[in-house]
Coordinates of C-alpha atoms in Angstrom, one line a residue:
X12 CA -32.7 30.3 -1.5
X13 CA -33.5 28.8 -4.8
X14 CA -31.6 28.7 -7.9
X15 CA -34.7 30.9 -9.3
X16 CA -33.7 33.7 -7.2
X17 CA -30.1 33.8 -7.6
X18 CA -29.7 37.5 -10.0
X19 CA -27.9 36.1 -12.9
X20 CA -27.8 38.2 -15.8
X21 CA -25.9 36.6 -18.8
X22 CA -27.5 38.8 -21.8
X23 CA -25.7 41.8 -19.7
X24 CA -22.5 39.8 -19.8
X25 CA -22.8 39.1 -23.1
X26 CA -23.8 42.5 -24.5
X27 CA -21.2 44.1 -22.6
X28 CA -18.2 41.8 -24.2
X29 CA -19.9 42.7 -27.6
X30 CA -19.9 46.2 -26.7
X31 CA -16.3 45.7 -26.1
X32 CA -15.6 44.0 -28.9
X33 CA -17.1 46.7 -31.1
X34 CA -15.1 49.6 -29.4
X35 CA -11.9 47.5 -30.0
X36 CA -12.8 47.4 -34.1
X37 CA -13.4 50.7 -34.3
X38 CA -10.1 51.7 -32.3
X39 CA -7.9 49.9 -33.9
X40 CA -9.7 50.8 -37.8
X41 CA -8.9 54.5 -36.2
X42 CA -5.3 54.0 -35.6
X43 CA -5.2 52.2 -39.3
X44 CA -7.0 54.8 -41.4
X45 CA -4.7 57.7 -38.7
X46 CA -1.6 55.3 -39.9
X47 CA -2.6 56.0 -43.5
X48 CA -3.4 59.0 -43.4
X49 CA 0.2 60.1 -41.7
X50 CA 2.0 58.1 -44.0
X51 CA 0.3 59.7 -46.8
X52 CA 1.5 62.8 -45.3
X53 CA 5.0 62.2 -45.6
X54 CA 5.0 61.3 -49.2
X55 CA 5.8 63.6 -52.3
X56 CA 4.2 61.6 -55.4
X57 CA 6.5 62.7 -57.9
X58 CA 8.8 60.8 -55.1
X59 CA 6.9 58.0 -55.4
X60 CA 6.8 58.1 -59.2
X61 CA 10.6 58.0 -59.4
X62 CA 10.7 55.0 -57.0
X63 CA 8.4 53.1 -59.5
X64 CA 10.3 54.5 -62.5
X65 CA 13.5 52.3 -61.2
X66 CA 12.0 49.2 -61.3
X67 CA 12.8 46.7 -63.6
X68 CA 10.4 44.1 -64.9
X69 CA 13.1 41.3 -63.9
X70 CA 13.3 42.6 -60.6
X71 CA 9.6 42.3 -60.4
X72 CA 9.3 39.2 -61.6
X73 CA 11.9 37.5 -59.6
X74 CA 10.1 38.9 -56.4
X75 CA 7.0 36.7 -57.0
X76 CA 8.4 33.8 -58.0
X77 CA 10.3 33.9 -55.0
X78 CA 7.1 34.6 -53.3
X79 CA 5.4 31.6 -54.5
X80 CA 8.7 30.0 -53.1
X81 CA 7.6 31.3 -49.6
X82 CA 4.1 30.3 -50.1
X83 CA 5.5 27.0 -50.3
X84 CA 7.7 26.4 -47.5
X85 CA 4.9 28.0 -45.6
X86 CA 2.9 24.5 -46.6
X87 CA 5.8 22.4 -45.5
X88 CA 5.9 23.6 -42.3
X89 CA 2.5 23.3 -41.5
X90 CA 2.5 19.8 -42.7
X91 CA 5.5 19.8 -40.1
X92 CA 3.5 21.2 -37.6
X93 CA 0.1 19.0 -37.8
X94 CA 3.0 16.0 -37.7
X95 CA 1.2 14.7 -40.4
X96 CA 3.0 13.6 -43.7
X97 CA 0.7 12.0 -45.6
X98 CA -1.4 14.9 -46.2
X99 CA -0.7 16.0 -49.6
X100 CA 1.5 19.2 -50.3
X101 CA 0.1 19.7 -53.5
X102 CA -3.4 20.6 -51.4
X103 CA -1.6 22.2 -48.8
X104 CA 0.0 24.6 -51.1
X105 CA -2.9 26.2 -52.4
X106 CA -4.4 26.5 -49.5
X107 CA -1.8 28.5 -48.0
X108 CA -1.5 30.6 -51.0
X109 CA -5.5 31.6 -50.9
X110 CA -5.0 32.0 -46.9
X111 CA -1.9 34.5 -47.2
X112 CA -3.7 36.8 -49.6
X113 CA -6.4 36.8 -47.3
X114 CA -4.7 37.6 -44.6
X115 CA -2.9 40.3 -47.0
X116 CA -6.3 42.0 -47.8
X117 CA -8.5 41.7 -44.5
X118 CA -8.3 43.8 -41.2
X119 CA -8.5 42.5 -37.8
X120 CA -6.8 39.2 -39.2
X121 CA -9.5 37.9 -40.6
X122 CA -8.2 36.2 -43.4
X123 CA -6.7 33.6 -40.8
X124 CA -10.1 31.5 -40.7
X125 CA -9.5 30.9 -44.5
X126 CA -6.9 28.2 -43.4
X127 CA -8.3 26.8 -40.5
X128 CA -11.5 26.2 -42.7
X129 CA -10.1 24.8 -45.7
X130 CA -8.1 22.6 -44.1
X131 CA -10.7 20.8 -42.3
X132 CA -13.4 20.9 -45.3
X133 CA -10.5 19.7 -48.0
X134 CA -8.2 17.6 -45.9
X135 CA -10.0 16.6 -42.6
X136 CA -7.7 18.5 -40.2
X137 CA -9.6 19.4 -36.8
X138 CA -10.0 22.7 -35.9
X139 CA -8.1 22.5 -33.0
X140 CA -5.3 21.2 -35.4
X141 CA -5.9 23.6 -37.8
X142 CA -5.7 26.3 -35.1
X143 CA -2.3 25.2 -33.4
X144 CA -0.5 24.3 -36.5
X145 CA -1.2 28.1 -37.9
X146 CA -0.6 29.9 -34.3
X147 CA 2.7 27.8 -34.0
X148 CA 4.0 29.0 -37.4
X149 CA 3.3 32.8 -36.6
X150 CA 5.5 32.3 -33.5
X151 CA 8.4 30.3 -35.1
X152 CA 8.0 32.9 -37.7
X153 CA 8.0 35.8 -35.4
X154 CA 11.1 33.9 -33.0
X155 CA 13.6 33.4 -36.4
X156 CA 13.0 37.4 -37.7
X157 CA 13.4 38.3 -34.2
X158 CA 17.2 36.0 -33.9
X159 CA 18.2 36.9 -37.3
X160 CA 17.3 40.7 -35.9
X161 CA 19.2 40.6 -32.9
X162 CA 22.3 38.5 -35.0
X163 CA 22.7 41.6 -36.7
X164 CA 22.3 44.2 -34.6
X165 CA 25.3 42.6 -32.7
X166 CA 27.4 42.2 -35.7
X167 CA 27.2 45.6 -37.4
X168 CA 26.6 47.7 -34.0
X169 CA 30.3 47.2 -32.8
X170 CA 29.6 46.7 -29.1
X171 CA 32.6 44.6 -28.5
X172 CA 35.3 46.3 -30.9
X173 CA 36.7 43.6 -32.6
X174 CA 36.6 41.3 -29.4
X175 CA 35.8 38.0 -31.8
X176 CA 35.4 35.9 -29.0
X177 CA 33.1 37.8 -27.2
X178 CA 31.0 39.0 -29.8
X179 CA 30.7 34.9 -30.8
X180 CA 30.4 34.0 -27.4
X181 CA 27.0 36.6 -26.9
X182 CA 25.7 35.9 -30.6
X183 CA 25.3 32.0 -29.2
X184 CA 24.0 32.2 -26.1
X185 CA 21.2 34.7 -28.2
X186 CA 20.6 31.9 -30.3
X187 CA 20.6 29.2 -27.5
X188 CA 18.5 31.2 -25.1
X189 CA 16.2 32.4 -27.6
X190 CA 15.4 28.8 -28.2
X191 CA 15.6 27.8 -25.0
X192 CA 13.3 30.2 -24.1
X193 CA 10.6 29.5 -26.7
X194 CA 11.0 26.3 -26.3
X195 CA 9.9 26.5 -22.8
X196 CA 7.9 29.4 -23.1
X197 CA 4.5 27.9 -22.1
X198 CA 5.9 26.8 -19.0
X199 CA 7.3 30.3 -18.4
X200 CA 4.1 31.8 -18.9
X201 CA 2.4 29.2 -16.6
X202 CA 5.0 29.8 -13.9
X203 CA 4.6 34.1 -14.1
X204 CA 0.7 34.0 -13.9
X205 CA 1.0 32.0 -11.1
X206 CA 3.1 34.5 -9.5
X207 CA 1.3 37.4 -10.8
X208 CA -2.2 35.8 -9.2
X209 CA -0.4 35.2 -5.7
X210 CA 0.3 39.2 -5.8
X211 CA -2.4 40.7 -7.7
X212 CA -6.0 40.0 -7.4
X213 CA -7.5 42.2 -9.6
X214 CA -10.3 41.3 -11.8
X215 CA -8.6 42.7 -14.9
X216 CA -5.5 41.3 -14.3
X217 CA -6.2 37.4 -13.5
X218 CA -8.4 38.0 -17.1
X219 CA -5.2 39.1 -18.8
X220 CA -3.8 35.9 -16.9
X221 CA -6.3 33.9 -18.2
X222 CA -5.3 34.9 -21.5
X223 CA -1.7 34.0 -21.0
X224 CA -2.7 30.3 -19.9
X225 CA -4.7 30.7 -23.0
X226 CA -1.4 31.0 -24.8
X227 CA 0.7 29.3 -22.7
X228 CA -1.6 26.0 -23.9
X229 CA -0.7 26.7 -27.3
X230 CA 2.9 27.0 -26.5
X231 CA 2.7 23.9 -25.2
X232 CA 2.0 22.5 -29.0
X233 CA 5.8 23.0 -29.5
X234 CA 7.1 21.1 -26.6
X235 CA 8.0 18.0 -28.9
X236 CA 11.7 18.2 -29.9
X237 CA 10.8 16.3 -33.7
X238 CA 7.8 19.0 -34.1
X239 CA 9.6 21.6 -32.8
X240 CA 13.0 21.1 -34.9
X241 CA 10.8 20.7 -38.4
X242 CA 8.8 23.7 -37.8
X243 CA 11.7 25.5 -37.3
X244 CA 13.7 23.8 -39.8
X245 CA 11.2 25.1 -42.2
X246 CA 11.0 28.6 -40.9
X247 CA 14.2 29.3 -42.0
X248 CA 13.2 28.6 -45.4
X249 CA 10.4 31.1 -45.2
X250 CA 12.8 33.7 -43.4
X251 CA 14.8 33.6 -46.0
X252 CA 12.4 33.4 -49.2
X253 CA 10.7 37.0 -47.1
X254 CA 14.2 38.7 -46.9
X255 CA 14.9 37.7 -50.6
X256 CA 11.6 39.2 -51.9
X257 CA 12.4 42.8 -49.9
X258 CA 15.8 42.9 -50.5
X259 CA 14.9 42.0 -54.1
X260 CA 13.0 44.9 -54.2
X261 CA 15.0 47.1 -52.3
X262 CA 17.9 46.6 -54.8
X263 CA 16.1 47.2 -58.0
X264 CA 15.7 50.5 -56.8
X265 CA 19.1 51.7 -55.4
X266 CA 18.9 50.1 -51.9
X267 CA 22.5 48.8 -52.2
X268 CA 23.6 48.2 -48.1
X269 CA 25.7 45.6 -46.0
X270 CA 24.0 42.7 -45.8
X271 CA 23.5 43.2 -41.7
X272 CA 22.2 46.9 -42.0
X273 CA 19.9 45.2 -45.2
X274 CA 18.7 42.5 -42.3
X275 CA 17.6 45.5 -40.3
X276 CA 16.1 47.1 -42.0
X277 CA 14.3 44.3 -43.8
X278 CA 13.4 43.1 -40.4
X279 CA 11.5 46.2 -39.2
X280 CA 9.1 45.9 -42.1
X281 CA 8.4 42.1 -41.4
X282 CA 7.5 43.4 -38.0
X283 CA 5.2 45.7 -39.2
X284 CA 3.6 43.1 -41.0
X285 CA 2.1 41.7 -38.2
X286 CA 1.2 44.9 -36.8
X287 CA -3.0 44.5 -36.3
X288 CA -3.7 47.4 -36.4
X289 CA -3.3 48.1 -40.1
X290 CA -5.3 47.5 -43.3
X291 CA -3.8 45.6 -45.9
X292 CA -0.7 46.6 -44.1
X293 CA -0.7 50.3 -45.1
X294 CA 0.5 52.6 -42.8
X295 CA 2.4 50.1 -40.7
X296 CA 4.7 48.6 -43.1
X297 CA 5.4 52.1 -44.9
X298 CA 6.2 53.3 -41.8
X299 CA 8.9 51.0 -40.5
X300 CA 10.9 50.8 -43.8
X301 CA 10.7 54.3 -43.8
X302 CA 12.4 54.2 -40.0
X303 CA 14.6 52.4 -41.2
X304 CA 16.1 54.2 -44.5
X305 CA 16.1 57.3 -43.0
X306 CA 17.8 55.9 -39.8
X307 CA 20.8 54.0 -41.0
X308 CA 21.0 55.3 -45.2
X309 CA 19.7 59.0 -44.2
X310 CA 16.9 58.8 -46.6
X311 CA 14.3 61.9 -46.8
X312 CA 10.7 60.9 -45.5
X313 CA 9.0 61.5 -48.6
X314 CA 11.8 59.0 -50.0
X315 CA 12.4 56.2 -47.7
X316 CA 7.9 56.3 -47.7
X317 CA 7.5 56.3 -50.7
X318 CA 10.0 52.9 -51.2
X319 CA 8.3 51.7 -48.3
X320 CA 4.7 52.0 -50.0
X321 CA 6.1 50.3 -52.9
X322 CA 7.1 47.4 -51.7
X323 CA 4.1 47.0 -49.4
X324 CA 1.5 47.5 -52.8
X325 CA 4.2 44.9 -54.9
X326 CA 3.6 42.1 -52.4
X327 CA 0.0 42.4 -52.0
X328 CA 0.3 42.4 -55.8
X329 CA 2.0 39.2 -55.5
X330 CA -0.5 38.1 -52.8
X331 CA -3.5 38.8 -54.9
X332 CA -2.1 36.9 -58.0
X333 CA -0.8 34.0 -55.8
X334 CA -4.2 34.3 -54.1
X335 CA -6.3 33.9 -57.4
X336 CA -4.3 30.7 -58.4
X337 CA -5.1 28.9 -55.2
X338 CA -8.7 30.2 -55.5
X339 CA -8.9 28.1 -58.7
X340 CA -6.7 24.8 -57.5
X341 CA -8.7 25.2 -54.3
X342 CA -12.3 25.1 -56.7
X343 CA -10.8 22.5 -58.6
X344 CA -10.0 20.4 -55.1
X345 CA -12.5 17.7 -54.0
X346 CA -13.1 17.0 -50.4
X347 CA -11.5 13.9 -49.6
X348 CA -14.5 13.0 -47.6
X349 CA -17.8 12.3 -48.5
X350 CA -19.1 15.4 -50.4
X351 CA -23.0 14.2 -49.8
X352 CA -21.8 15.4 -45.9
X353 CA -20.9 18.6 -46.5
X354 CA -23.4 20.7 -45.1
X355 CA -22.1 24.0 -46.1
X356 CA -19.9 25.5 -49.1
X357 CA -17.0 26.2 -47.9
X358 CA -16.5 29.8 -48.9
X359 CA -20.0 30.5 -46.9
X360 CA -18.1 29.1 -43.9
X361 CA -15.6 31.7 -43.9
X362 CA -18.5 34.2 -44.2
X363 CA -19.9 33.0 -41.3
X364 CA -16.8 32.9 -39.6
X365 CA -15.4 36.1 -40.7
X366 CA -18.9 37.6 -39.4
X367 CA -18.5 35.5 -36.1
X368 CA -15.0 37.1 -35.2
X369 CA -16.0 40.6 -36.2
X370 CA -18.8 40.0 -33.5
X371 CA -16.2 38.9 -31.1

């Protein structure tokens, strides 16, 4: 038999992963807009009006400058990340400030291809660079809020009553496995797959698999002790700059708590944050500070929402001013490599590659 008459049909392949693609946009922009729609639900504006009536202008105010504070650490650690420290953080910075509102304003996480692009048309880092220094601080991100989180709980749940020892003893090994474990995490993915393919051989599991080795290999970034210590080093910084803007916020309008109940509650909404299915946020975030007022302060809905949705619009607020200042330090940036070989402006690369991801 030739290779002419073996059936191949790769267009079908292809059009059936868009197809896919496509479904999974419009799914997940349902469960956003239902999101929105059900927080809108739960929210009396005259509610909402009261929550913006205690604000103060201070209060306002020192939320964004501490934001730009976390905008910054954010550009430490990704120099930290790349292992690079001559690149400049006074590029860097504006770069990440441009990216976050991005990422702030676009569905689907879109706005992530705003860093990986400007970092390789303004400062030369590779793609491949650029894409493993920003999926590394997501995770360290996502591993500190989840410690701090579980810290907490621990403290202010009273499982141990008033056993110091233990309590200590259980809060480090938390800490140490939860390093541990990340730390070794791609090799823990690696090591499950493997298992999971010697018991399962069914074609939509070994591509879920594949996916895990996907992420596994990114892991794997991290497995340098230096890297791994700075990145984190620096993601304490940003932990703490993102608590400070909330609980900033939170206080200005009568959110007075423990500090551990404040942590939990601050945490839920950093969660939701990430959520990806959510616009802007909305809906998601809303939601999980609402949870959490009304769960441990016995806030009403319409209430603990409405406080929620403020503190949502406030930091795309800040994200959008932030945003507009790296816009113009990133217009007023020159390449640092020949300009003559820039085929294409960089803003009409993150079209294109905002247009490429929608299309999967």
């Amino acid at each position: 038999m030739t290779s002419e008459s073996i059936p191949t049909n790769p267009p079908a392949k292809k059009s059936s992963a868009i197809n896919r693609k496509l479904l999974w946009r419009i799914a997940s922009l349902v469960i956003a807009l239902l999101l929105v729609s059900y927080m809108l639900s739960r929210i009396q504006w005259s509610d909402f009006a009261a929550v913006l009536g205690r604000l103060s202008p201070l209060s306002v105010t020192a939320g964004f400058i501490v934001y730009l504070l976390l905008n910054l650490f954010r550009s430490f650690r990704y120099i930290a990340l790349l292992d690079n420290p001559e690149l400049p953080v006074a590029k860097v910075y504006p770069i990440s400030l441009y990216h976050n509102f991005f990422v702030r304003l676009l569905p689907f996480k879109l706005g992530e291809v705003v860093y990986i692009i400007l970092m390789r048309n303004r400062l030369q880092v590779r793609t491949r660079e650029g894409i493993s220094s920003l999926f590394g601080s997501r995770l360290l991100e996502l591993l500190v809020i989840v410690l701090v989180a579980a810290v907490s709980l621990l403290i202010s749940g009273n499982f141990f009553e008033g056993n110091m020892l233990a309590l200590t003893g259980v809060i480090m090994a938390c800490i140490i496995g939860g390093l541990a474990g990340f730390y070794y995490s791609g090799s823990i993915i690696r090591i499950t797959m493997r298992i999971v393919r010697s018991l399962i051989k069914h074609p939509v599991v070994l591509k879920i698999a594949d996916k895990f080795d996907g992420l596994a290999l990114e892991l794997d970034k991290l497995h340098e002790p230096r890297i791994f210590l700075k990145g984190l080093f620096w993601s304490l910084f940003t932990y703490g700059c993102s608590f400070a803007v909330n609980a900033i916020l939170l206080y200005s309008v009568g959110v007075i708590v423990d500090p551990f109940t404040l942590v939990m509650i601050v945490s839920l909404g950093m969660f939701a944050t990430a959520f990806p299915f959510s616009i802007s946020g909305f809906g998601a975030v809303e939601l999980s500070f609402a949870f959490g007022l009304t769960a441990f302060l016995g806030y009403s809905d319409s209430q603990a929402t409405s406080i929620g949705l403020m503190i949502n619009g406030l930091t795309l607020i800040y994200a959008g001013l932030s945003g507009f200042v790296g816009f113009l330090a990133v217009q007023w940036q020159e390449p640092e490599h020949d300009p003559d070989a820039e085929m294409t402006p960089w803003w009409q690369e993150i079209i294109s590659a905002g247009k490429a991801k929608l299309r999967g």
